[in-house]
Amino acid sequence: MMERTNTDIDRFLRSEMTVFKGYAACKSPEVVAQRLGIQVADVVKLDANENNYGASPRVARALADFTYFNIYPDAAQTEVRQELEHYTKVPAEQIVLGAGSDQLIELILKLFAAPGDEIINLGPSFPMYSFYAGLGGNKVVEVARDENFYVDIASIRRAVSPKTKLIFLANPNNPTGTMTSFEDVRTLAEIGVPLVVDEAYFEFTGVTAIPLMKTYQNVMVLRTFSKWSGLAGLRVGYGLFPPLVADCLHSIRDPYNVNIMALIALKESLRDIDYLMGNVDKIIQERERLLLRFTEMDWLKPYPSQSNFILCDLLRGDAKQVQQKLEDKGILVRHYADARLKNCIRFSVGKPTESDKLLTALQEIGGQIK
């Protein structure tokens, strides 16, 4: 990031924006490869919960055959929403697409929360809830999860105030992998505050809050194609909303907010579900292998996960230093500096060959930690 210097224009800037802390994005494998003097293909990228098996082969073929990149996509996204209706069993008119589910988080906050209103975040959780709330001038009320990272419903109830406009629940939770039971989600819905259930990893669990939408008009569900279908680079997600909320979101979103390449890739992914879910099964199998191997290392404490990543607490050593040692070996992982996750590392689950490189490196590093 460029260093900020004072100029004549600084007096026109909003002061709260000049001190706003941006999202700490993962490092580029190209930059790391250049630093280490290795090929990009030799970098093992396990830091962003991406799907290292990639997209369906149908996606590349469809994009190669498409020639109308000079034409704007359908602003109503009619065909794609119809396909999503078939996939989710939710009517197309209740489906809204976004440039990743991140964009939908921003739009939901704009729709529900005015500056000064409160949102409840069940931390530690996905940082974009607090990020967009901060940009919108909302107050983030942090309700801590318990020692095993499960939600504390009693504490959530106590945190609700007349200014509370939204509760965000990642399920399973990122970065902990923790699952909130269907009954607990129902209990949260019964509080009556608009509840956003972020199911970014739904395809790894098969558990969804969609059935609650028929009874509770305050329940909204977010999904993404970044994880299970390998489309993280194309940025496409969708949300399932009560009809009135969906209509409002369509009114305030950009007319062409999802690009044509992403729309084509989404359609082709939905037409190749068996292939993609086969990759999901491989990731789940590899996750369980890694959990077992991590458990055997006396300096790591892995937490149970229902997603495509595993969070580990370091019982010895410093997480930042371990992350750097792994990066020096061409292996990218995520470490955390906030108080609740101060000495934790999150490992995305890759292919078996990538896991083998990670495990070998961890064995070497573990032997050096006193």
Tab-separated table of C-alpha atoms in Angstrom:
chain	number	residue	atom	x	y	z
A	1	MET	CA	0.000	0.000	0.000
A	2	MET	CA	1.299	3.475	-0.896
A	3	GLU	CA	2.241	5.794	1.953
A	4	ARG	CA	-0.374	8.493	2.469
A	5	THR	CA	0.883	12.076	2.421
A	6	ASN	CA	-0.955	15.306	3.115
A	7	THR	CA	-1.955	17.379	0.093
A	8	ASP	CA	-4.460	20.135	-0.532
A	9	ILE	CA	-7.068	17.499	-1.252
A	10	ASP	CA	-6.871	15.937	2.198
A	11	ARG	CA	-9.234	18.534	3.692
A	12	PHE	CA	-11.997	17.204	1.441
A	13	LEU	CA	-11.578	13.595	2.547
A	14	ARG	CA	-13.814	12.004	5.164
A	15	SER	CA	-11.536	11.688	8.176
A	16	GLU	CA	-13.030	8.348	9.279
A	17	MET	CA	-12.165	6.856	5.886
A	18	THR	CA	-8.532	7.954	5.968
A	19	VAL	CA	-7.922	5.904	9.121
A	20	PHE	CA	-10.076	2.925	8.130
A	21	LYS	CA	-8.193	-0.370	8.303
A	22	GLY	CA	-8.470	-2.335	5.093
A	23	TYR	CA	-8.915	-6.080	4.762
A	24	ALA	CA	-5.677	-8.052	5.167
A	25	ALA	CA	-5.677	-9.969	1.895
A	26	CYS	CA	-3.598	-13.077	1.272
A	27	LYS	CA	-0.246	-12.827	-0.487
A	28	SER	CA	-0.010	-13.324	-4.215
A	29	PRO	CA	1.642	-16.634	-5.189
A	30	GLU	CA	3.361	-14.776	-8.033
A	31	VAL	CA	5.058	-12.403	-5.584
A	32	VAL	CA	6.095	-15.264	-3.303
A	33	ALA	CA	7.411	-17.309	-6.231
A	34	GLN	CA	9.495	-14.365	-7.425
A	35	ARG	CA	10.941	-13.831	-3.940
A	36	LEU	CA	11.877	-17.500	-3.560
A	37	GLY	CA	13.073	-17.931	-7.140
A	38	ILE	CA	10.657	-20.776	-7.870
A	39	GLN	CA	7.868	-21.376	-10.370
A	40	VAL	CA	4.370	-20.177	-9.469
A	41	ALA	CA	3.162	-23.742	-9.980
A	42	ASP	CA	5.482	-24.836	-7.173
A	43	VAL	CA	3.807	-22.563	-4.612
A	44	VAL	CA	1.379	-24.505	-2.402
A	45	LYS	CA	-1.482	-22.082	-1.793
A	46	LEU	CA	-3.410	-23.035	1.349
A	47	ASP	CA	-4.264	-19.616	2.757
A	48	ALA	CA	-7.589	-18.518	1.231
A	49	ASN	CA	-9.912	-21.555	1.371
A	50	GLU	CA	-9.883	-21.865	-2.402
A	51	ASN	CA	-10.658	-25.095	-4.224
A	52	ASN	CA	-7.326	-26.280	-5.617
A	53	TYR	CA	-9.056	-28.759	-7.933
A	54	GLY	CA	-10.334	-25.796	-9.921
A	55	ALA	CA	-13.496	-25.282	-11.932
A	56	SER	CA	-15.443	-27.749	-14.015
A	57	PRO	CA	-13.796	-28.388	-17.427
A	58	ARG	CA	-17.098	-27.227	-18.926
A	59	VAL	CA	-16.330	-23.698	-17.718
A	60	ALA	CA	-13.147	-23.283	-19.750
A	61	ARG	CA	-14.803	-24.728	-22.853
A	62	ALA	CA	-17.831	-22.459	-22.563
A	63	LEU	CA	-15.732	-19.343	-22.030
A	64	ALA	CA	-13.474	-20.236	-24.968
A	65	ASP	CA	-16.505	-20.605	-27.239
A	66	PHE	CA	-18.232	-17.400	-26.119
A	67	THR	CA	-17.790	-14.404	-28.440
A	68	TYR	CA	-20.153	-11.694	-27.192
A	69	PHE	CA	-17.946	-10.050	-24.597
A	70	ASN	CA	-18.817	-6.680	-26.129
A	71	ILE	CA	-22.454	-7.004	-24.985
A	72	TYR	CA	-23.631	-6.286	-21.450
A	73	PRO	CA	-25.033	-9.334	-19.649
A	74	ASP	CA	-28.731	-9.672	-18.830
A	75	ALA	CA	-29.254	-7.115	-16.068
A	76	ALA	CA	-32.082	-9.219	-14.595
A	77	GLN	CA	-29.928	-12.376	-14.641
A	78	THR	CA	-33.100	-14.264	-15.537
A	79	GLU	CA	-31.666	-17.517	-16.878
A	80	VAL	CA	-29.124	-17.909	-14.098
A	81	ARG	CA	-31.693	-17.284	-11.379
A	82	GLN	CA	-33.952	-19.907	-12.953
A	83	GLU	CA	-31.110	-22.420	-12.815
A	84	LEU	CA	-30.451	-21.488	-9.200
A	85	GLU	CA	-34.136	-22.003	-8.455
A	86	HIS	CA	-33.772	-25.585	-9.680
A	87	TYR	CA	-30.649	-26.043	-7.530
A	88	THR	CA	-31.940	-24.462	-4.315
A	89	LYS	CA	-35.714	-25.076	-4.654
A	90	VAL	CA	-36.213	-21.388	-3.810
A	91	PRO	CA	-38.262	-19.301	-6.295
A	92	ALA	CA	-36.179	-17.289	-8.751
A	93	GLU	CA	-37.799	-14.027	-7.659
A	94	GLN	CA	-36.258	-14.532	-4.198
A	95	ILE	CA	-32.718	-14.964	-5.566
A	96	VAL	CA	-30.224	-12.107	-5.911
A	97	LEU	CA	-26.757	-12.486	-7.418
A	98	GLY	CA	-23.652	-10.613	-6.369
A	99	ALA	CA	-20.023	-10.190	-7.351
A	100	GLY	CA	-19.188	-12.699	-4.659
A	101	SER	CA	-21.347	-12.982	-1.558
A	102	ASP	CA	-19.210	-10.115	-0.200
A	103	GLN	CA	-21.123	-7.679	-2.387
A	104	LEU	CA	-24.401	-8.996	-1.027
A	105	ILE	CA	-23.167	-8.446	2.534
A	106	GLU	CA	-22.505	-4.817	1.640
A	107	LEU	CA	-25.929	-4.422	0.000
A	108	ILE	CA	-27.745	-6.045	2.928
A	109	LEU	CA	-26.070	-3.638	5.336
A	110	LYS	CA	-27.010	-0.681	3.151
A	111	LEU	CA	-30.612	-1.867	3.047
A	112	PHE	CA	-31.075	-2.565	6.767
A	113	ALA	CA	-28.570	-0.523	8.765
A	114	ALA	CA	-28.259	3.261	8.815
A	115	PRO	CA	-25.189	4.964	10.336
A	116	GLY	CA	-25.291	4.413	14.093
A	117	ASP	CA	-27.392	1.250	13.882
A	118	GLU	CA	-25.998	-1.942	15.365
A	119	ILE	CA	-25.154	-5.306	13.865
A	120	ILE	CA	-24.254	-8.392	15.885
A	121	ASN	CA	-21.133	-10.285	14.885
A	122	LEU	CA	-20.485	-13.709	16.407
A	123	GLY	CA	-16.738	-13.549	16.537
A	124	PRO	CA	-14.285	-14.721	15.681
A	125	SER	CA	-15.919	-14.891	12.269
A	126	PHE	CA	-15.725	-13.737	8.659
A	127	PRO	CA	-14.158	-10.246	8.811
A	128	MET	CA	-16.166	-8.776	5.934
A	129	TYR	CA	-19.262	-8.380	8.147
A	130	SER	CA	-17.401	-5.912	10.363
A	131	PHE	CA	-15.531	-4.425	7.385
A	132	TYR	CA	-18.655	-3.342	5.511
A	133	ALA	CA	-20.455	-2.363	8.715
A	134	GLY	CA	-17.543	-0.073	9.538
A	135	LEU	CA	-17.658	1.492	6.086
A	136	GLY	CA	-21.362	2.152	6.573
A	137	GLY	CA	-20.907	3.786	9.959
A	138	ASN	CA	-22.652	0.943	11.788
A	139	LYS	CA	-21.722	-0.126	15.307
A	140	VAL	CA	-20.470	-3.712	15.449
A	141	VAL	CA	-21.559	-5.476	18.631
A	142	GLU	CA	-19.205	-8.394	19.172
A	143	VAL	CA	-20.731	-11.444	20.869
A	144	ALA	CA	-17.938	-13.897	21.553
A	145	ARG	CA	-18.309	-17.589	20.809
A	146	ASP	CA	-17.533	-20.053	23.598
A	147	GLU	CA	-14.168	-21.727	24.153
A	148	ASN	CA	-14.905	-24.261	21.392
A	149	PHE	CA	-16.170	-21.528	19.034
A	150	TYR	CA	-19.864	-22.419	19.279
A	151	VAL	CA	-22.406	-19.589	19.435
A	152	ASP	CA	-23.682	-18.439	22.826
A	153	ILE	CA	-27.400	-17.870	22.278
A	154	ALA	CA	-28.036	-16.421	25.732
A	155	SER	CA	-25.348	-13.793	25.151
A	156	ILE	CA	-26.789	-13.003	21.725
A	157	ARG	CA	-30.220	-12.399	23.245
A	158	ARG	CA	-28.703	-10.035	25.812
A	159	ALA	CA	-26.858	-8.123	23.092
A	160	VAL	CA	-30.002	-7.315	21.108
A	161	SER	CA	-31.149	-3.712	21.508
A	162	PRO	CA	-33.658	-1.433	19.759
A	163	LYS	CA	-30.791	-0.403	17.458
A	164	THR	CA	-29.971	-3.986	16.388
A	165	LYS	CA	-30.734	-4.390	12.686
A	166	LEU	CA	-28.872	-7.578	11.698
A	167	ILE	CA	-27.273	-10.728	13.096
A	168	PHE	CA	-24.594	-12.358	10.943
A	169	LEU	CA	-24.012	-16.098	11.329
A	170	ALA	CA	-21.406	-17.896	9.230
A	171	ASN	CA	-22.387	-21.569	9.150
A	172	PRO	CA	-20.038	-23.349	9.180
A	173	ASN	CA	-18.003	-20.562	10.681
A	174	ASN	CA	-14.919	-19.094	9.062
A	175	PRO	CA	-12.163	-19.253	10.312
A	176	THR	CA	-13.004	-21.928	12.901
A	177	GLY	CA	-14.948	-24.483	10.821
A	178	THR	CA	-17.549	-24.733	13.594
A	179	MET	CA	-21.110	-25.770	12.712
A	180	THR	CA	-24.195	-24.246	14.355
A	181	SER	CA	-27.000	-26.804	14.608
A	182	PHE	CA	-30.243	-26.357	12.699
A	183	GLU	CA	-32.146	-26.032	15.977
A	184	ASP	CA	-29.807	-23.305	17.208
A	185	VAL	CA	-30.268	-21.433	13.924
A	186	ARG	CA	-34.021	-21.733	14.435
A	187	THR	CA	-33.641	-20.305	17.954
A	188	LEU	CA	-31.678	-17.363	16.550
A	189	ALA	CA	-34.415	-16.782	13.970
A	190	GLU	CA	-37.011	-16.703	16.751
A	191	ILE	CA	-35.270	-13.661	18.268
A	192	GLY	CA	-36.939	-11.729	15.451
A	193	VAL	CA	-33.951	-9.672	14.275
A	194	PRO	CA	-33.035	-10.074	10.574
A	195	LEU	CA	-30.678	-13.063	10.484
A	196	VAL	CA	-28.116	-13.553	7.704
A	197	VAL	CA	-26.939	-17.171	7.535
A	198	ASP	CA	-23.784	-17.276	5.441
A	199	GLU	CA	-23.550	-20.764	3.931
A	200	ALA	CA	-20.369	-20.242	1.913
A	201	TYR	CA	-19.404	-23.870	2.658
A	202	PHE	CA	-22.866	-25.417	2.303
A	203	GLU	CA	-21.751	-28.025	-0.215
A	204	PHE	CA	-19.310	-29.411	2.359
A	205	THR	CA	-22.085	-29.927	4.934
A	206	GLY	CA	-25.412	-30.351	3.129
A	207	VAL	CA	-27.032	-28.497	6.039
A	208	THR	CA	-29.012	-25.366	5.207
A	209	ALA	CA	-31.299	-22.817	6.839
A	210	ILE	CA	-33.480	-22.617	3.715
A	211	PRO	CA	-36.384	-24.576	5.303
A	212	LEU	CA	-36.622	-21.884	7.999
A	213	MET	CA	-37.388	-19.241	5.374
A	214	LYS	CA	-40.928	-20.588	5.002
A	215	THR	CA	-41.704	-19.857	8.657
A	216	TYR	CA	-39.397	-16.968	9.528
A	217	GLN	CA	-39.510	-13.937	7.258
A	218	ASN	CA	-36.357	-12.555	8.892
A	219	VAL	CA	-34.072	-15.357	7.622
A	220	MET	CA	-31.728	-14.748	4.683
A	221	VAL	CA	-29.186	-17.214	3.244
A	222	LEU	CA	-25.955	-16.421	1.415
A	223	ARG	CA	-24.032	-18.813	-0.836
A	224	THR	CA	-20.960	-18.629	-3.072
A	225	PHE	CA	-19.404	-20.447	-6.015
A	226	SER	CA	-15.894	-19.651	-4.771
A	227	LYS	CA	-15.430	-22.768	-2.657
A	228	TRP	CA	-17.197	-25.878	-3.915
A	229	SER	CA	-17.068	-25.045	-7.646
A	230	GLY	CA	-13.651	-23.392	-7.865
A	231	LEU	CA	-14.750	-19.993	-9.176
A	232	ALA	CA	-13.115	-17.745	-6.565
A	233	GLY	CA	-11.356	-15.702	-9.244
A	234	LEU	CA	-14.585	-14.891	-11.056
A	235	ARG	CA	-16.361	-13.531	-7.956
A	236	VAL	CA	-19.923	-14.829	-8.046
A	237	GLY	CA	-22.305	-15.543	-5.195
A	238	TYR	CA	-26.011	-15.400	-4.526
A	239	GLY	CA	-28.501	-14.871	-1.758
A	240	LEU	CA	-31.941	-16.221	-0.933
A	241	PHE	CA	-34.261	-13.619	0.550
A	242	PRO	CA	-37.861	-12.873	1.496
A	243	PRO	CA	-39.628	-11.442	-1.607
A	244	LEU	CA	-39.692	-7.832	-0.367
A	245	VAL	CA	-35.996	-7.913	0.565
A	246	ALA	CA	-35.080	-9.435	-2.800
A	247	ASP	CA	-37.009	-6.696	-4.630
A	248	CYS	CA	-35.236	-3.995	-2.637
A	249	LEU	CA	-31.811	-5.525	-3.211
A	250	HIS	CA	-32.457	-5.682	-6.954
A	251	SER	CA	-33.311	-1.992	-6.828
A	252	ILE	CA	-30.089	-0.942	-5.114
A	253	ARG	CA	-27.575	-3.278	-6.765
A	254	ASP	CA	-25.577	-2.321	-9.847
A	255	PRO	CA	-27.476	-3.337	-13.010
A	256	TYR	CA	-24.581	-5.453	-14.338
A	257	ASN	CA	-23.028	-6.361	-11.006
A	258	VAL	CA	-21.997	-9.890	-12.109
A	259	ASN	CA	-19.876	-10.068	-15.251
A	260	ILE	CA	-20.749	-12.289	-18.195
A	261	MET	CA	-17.830	-14.682	-17.610
A	262	ALA	CA	-18.986	-15.360	-14.071
A	263	LEU	CA	-22.581	-15.926	-15.210
A	264	ILE	CA	-21.458	-18.408	-17.865
A	265	ALA	CA	-19.219	-20.206	-15.366
A	266	LEU	CA	-22.063	-20.418	-12.839
A	267	LYS	CA	-24.394	-22.016	-15.375
A	268	GLU	CA	-21.807	-24.532	-16.506
A	269	SER	CA	-20.998	-25.409	-12.887
A	270	LEU	CA	-24.652	-26.173	-12.166
A	271	ARG	CA	-24.644	-28.460	-15.201
A	272	ASP	CA	-21.655	-30.415	-13.875
A	273	ILE	CA	-22.610	-30.908	-10.241
A	274	ASP	CA	-21.549	-34.565	-10.061
A	275	TYR	CA	-18.004	-33.706	-11.148
A	276	LEU	CA	-17.716	-30.815	-8.727
A	277	MET	CA	-19.192	-32.707	-5.793
A	278	GLY	CA	-16.693	-35.462	-6.534
A	279	ASN	CA	-13.974	-32.893	-5.857
A	280	VAL	CA	-15.777	-31.799	-2.691
A	281	ASP	CA	-15.711	-35.423	-1.516
A	282	LYS	CA	-11.961	-35.561	-2.166
A	283	ILE	CA	-11.441	-32.407	-0.114
A	284	ILE	CA	-13.509	-33.804	2.759
A	285	GLN	CA	-11.478	-37.031	2.741
A	286	GLU	CA	-8.249	-35.030	2.738
A	287	ARG	CA	-9.541	-32.812	5.536
A	288	GLU	CA	-10.100	-35.855	7.727
A	289	ARG	CA	-6.603	-37.160	6.937
A	290	LEU	CA	-5.077	-33.812	7.878
A	291	LEU	CA	-7.104	-33.621	11.089
A	292	LEU	CA	-5.710	-36.981	12.132
A	293	ARG	CA	-2.142	-36.055	11.251
A	294	PHE	CA	-2.396	-32.686	13.015
A	295	THR	CA	-3.688	-34.440	16.121
A	296	GLU	CA	-0.555	-36.589	16.123
A	297	MET	CA	1.661	-33.485	16.304
A	298	ASP	CA	2.140	-32.552	19.956
A	299	TRP	CA	2.493	-28.848	19.199
A	300	LEU	CA	-0.751	-28.427	17.236
A	301	LYS	CA	-4.331	-28.402	18.514
A	302	PRO	CA	-6.710	-28.751	15.534
A	303	TYR	CA	-10.367	-27.801	15.881
A	304	PRO	CA	-13.065	-29.989	14.268
A	305	SER	CA	-14.087	-28.573	10.890
A	306	GLN	CA	-17.063	-28.946	8.576
A	307	SER	CA	-15.531	-26.885	5.784
A	308	ASN	CA	-12.507	-26.965	3.467
A	309	PHE	CA	-10.028	-25.695	6.060
A	310	ILE	CA	-8.720	-26.534	9.520
A	311	LEU	CA	-7.903	-24.080	12.287
A	312	CYS	CA	-5.063	-25.061	14.609
A	313	ASP	CA	-3.938	-23.518	17.869
A	314	LEU	CA	-0.175	-23.648	18.389
A	315	LEU	CA	0.696	-25.204	21.739
A	316	ARG	CA	4.337	-24.255	21.179
A	317	GLY	CA	5.954	-21.647	19.016
A	318	ASP	CA	4.719	-18.427	17.428
A	319	ALA	CA	2.063	-18.550	14.704
A	320	LYS	CA	3.499	-15.664	12.696
A	321	GLN	CA	6.951	-17.215	12.713
A	322	VAL	CA	5.575	-20.618	11.684
A	323	GLN	CA	3.588	-18.983	8.893
A	324	GLN	CA	6.761	-17.270	7.676
A	325	LYS	CA	8.801	-20.481	7.844
A	326	LEU	CA	6.168	-22.209	5.734
A	327	GLU	CA	6.129	-19.335	3.256
A	328	ASP	CA	9.907	-19.613	2.958
A	329	LYS	CA	9.294	-23.195	1.849
A	330	GLY	CA	6.727	-22.026	-0.731
A	331	ILE	CA	3.666	-22.965	1.356
A	332	LEU	CA	1.105	-20.228	2.024
A	333	VAL	CA	-1.139	-20.474	5.103
A	334	ARG	CA	-3.074	-17.943	7.197
A	335	HIS	CA	-2.131	-16.807	10.697
A	336	TYR	CA	-4.107	-14.540	13.017
A	337	ALA	CA	-3.085	-11.673	15.262
A	338	ASP	CA	-6.376	-10.783	16.990
A	339	ALA	CA	-6.693	-11.706	20.655
A	340	ARG	CA	-9.050	-14.672	20.342
A	341	LEU	CA	-6.986	-16.337	17.601
A	342	LYS	CA	-3.640	-14.863	18.600
A	343	ASN	CA	-1.569	-17.990	18.078
A	344	CYS	CA	-3.703	-19.826	15.511
A	345	ILE	CA	-3.020	-20.871	11.942
A	346	ARG	CA	-5.663	-21.820	9.385
A	347	PHE	CA	-4.775	-24.414	6.762
A	348	SER	CA	-6.904	-24.682	3.632
A	349	VAL	CA	-7.319	-28.269	2.456
A	350	GLY	CA	-5.649	-28.869	-0.880
A	351	LYS	CA	-4.793	-31.937	-2.901
A	352	PRO	CA	-3.025	-34.928	-1.273
A	353	THR	CA	0.320	-33.991	-2.836
A	354	GLU	CA	0.007	-30.490	-1.392
A	355	SER	CA	-0.924	-31.903	2.005
A	356	ASP	CA	2.154	-34.128	1.907
A	357	LYS	CA	4.392	-31.094	1.352
A	358	LEU	CA	2.658	-29.268	4.192
A	359	LEU	CA	2.968	-32.198	6.600
A	360	THR	CA	6.652	-32.678	5.805
A	361	ALA	CA	7.313	-29.000	6.409
A	362	LEU	CA	5.353	-29.017	9.682
A	363	GLN	CA	7.322	-32.023	10.919
A	364	GLU	CA	10.564	-30.163	10.224
A	365	ILE	CA	9.344	-26.952	11.870
A	366	GLY	CA	7.881	-28.810	14.833
A	367	GLY	CA	11.240	-30.421	15.500
A	368	GLN	CA	12.836	-26.979	15.724
A	369	ILE	CA	10.293	-25.516	18.189
A	370	LYS	CA	11.335	-25.720	21.828
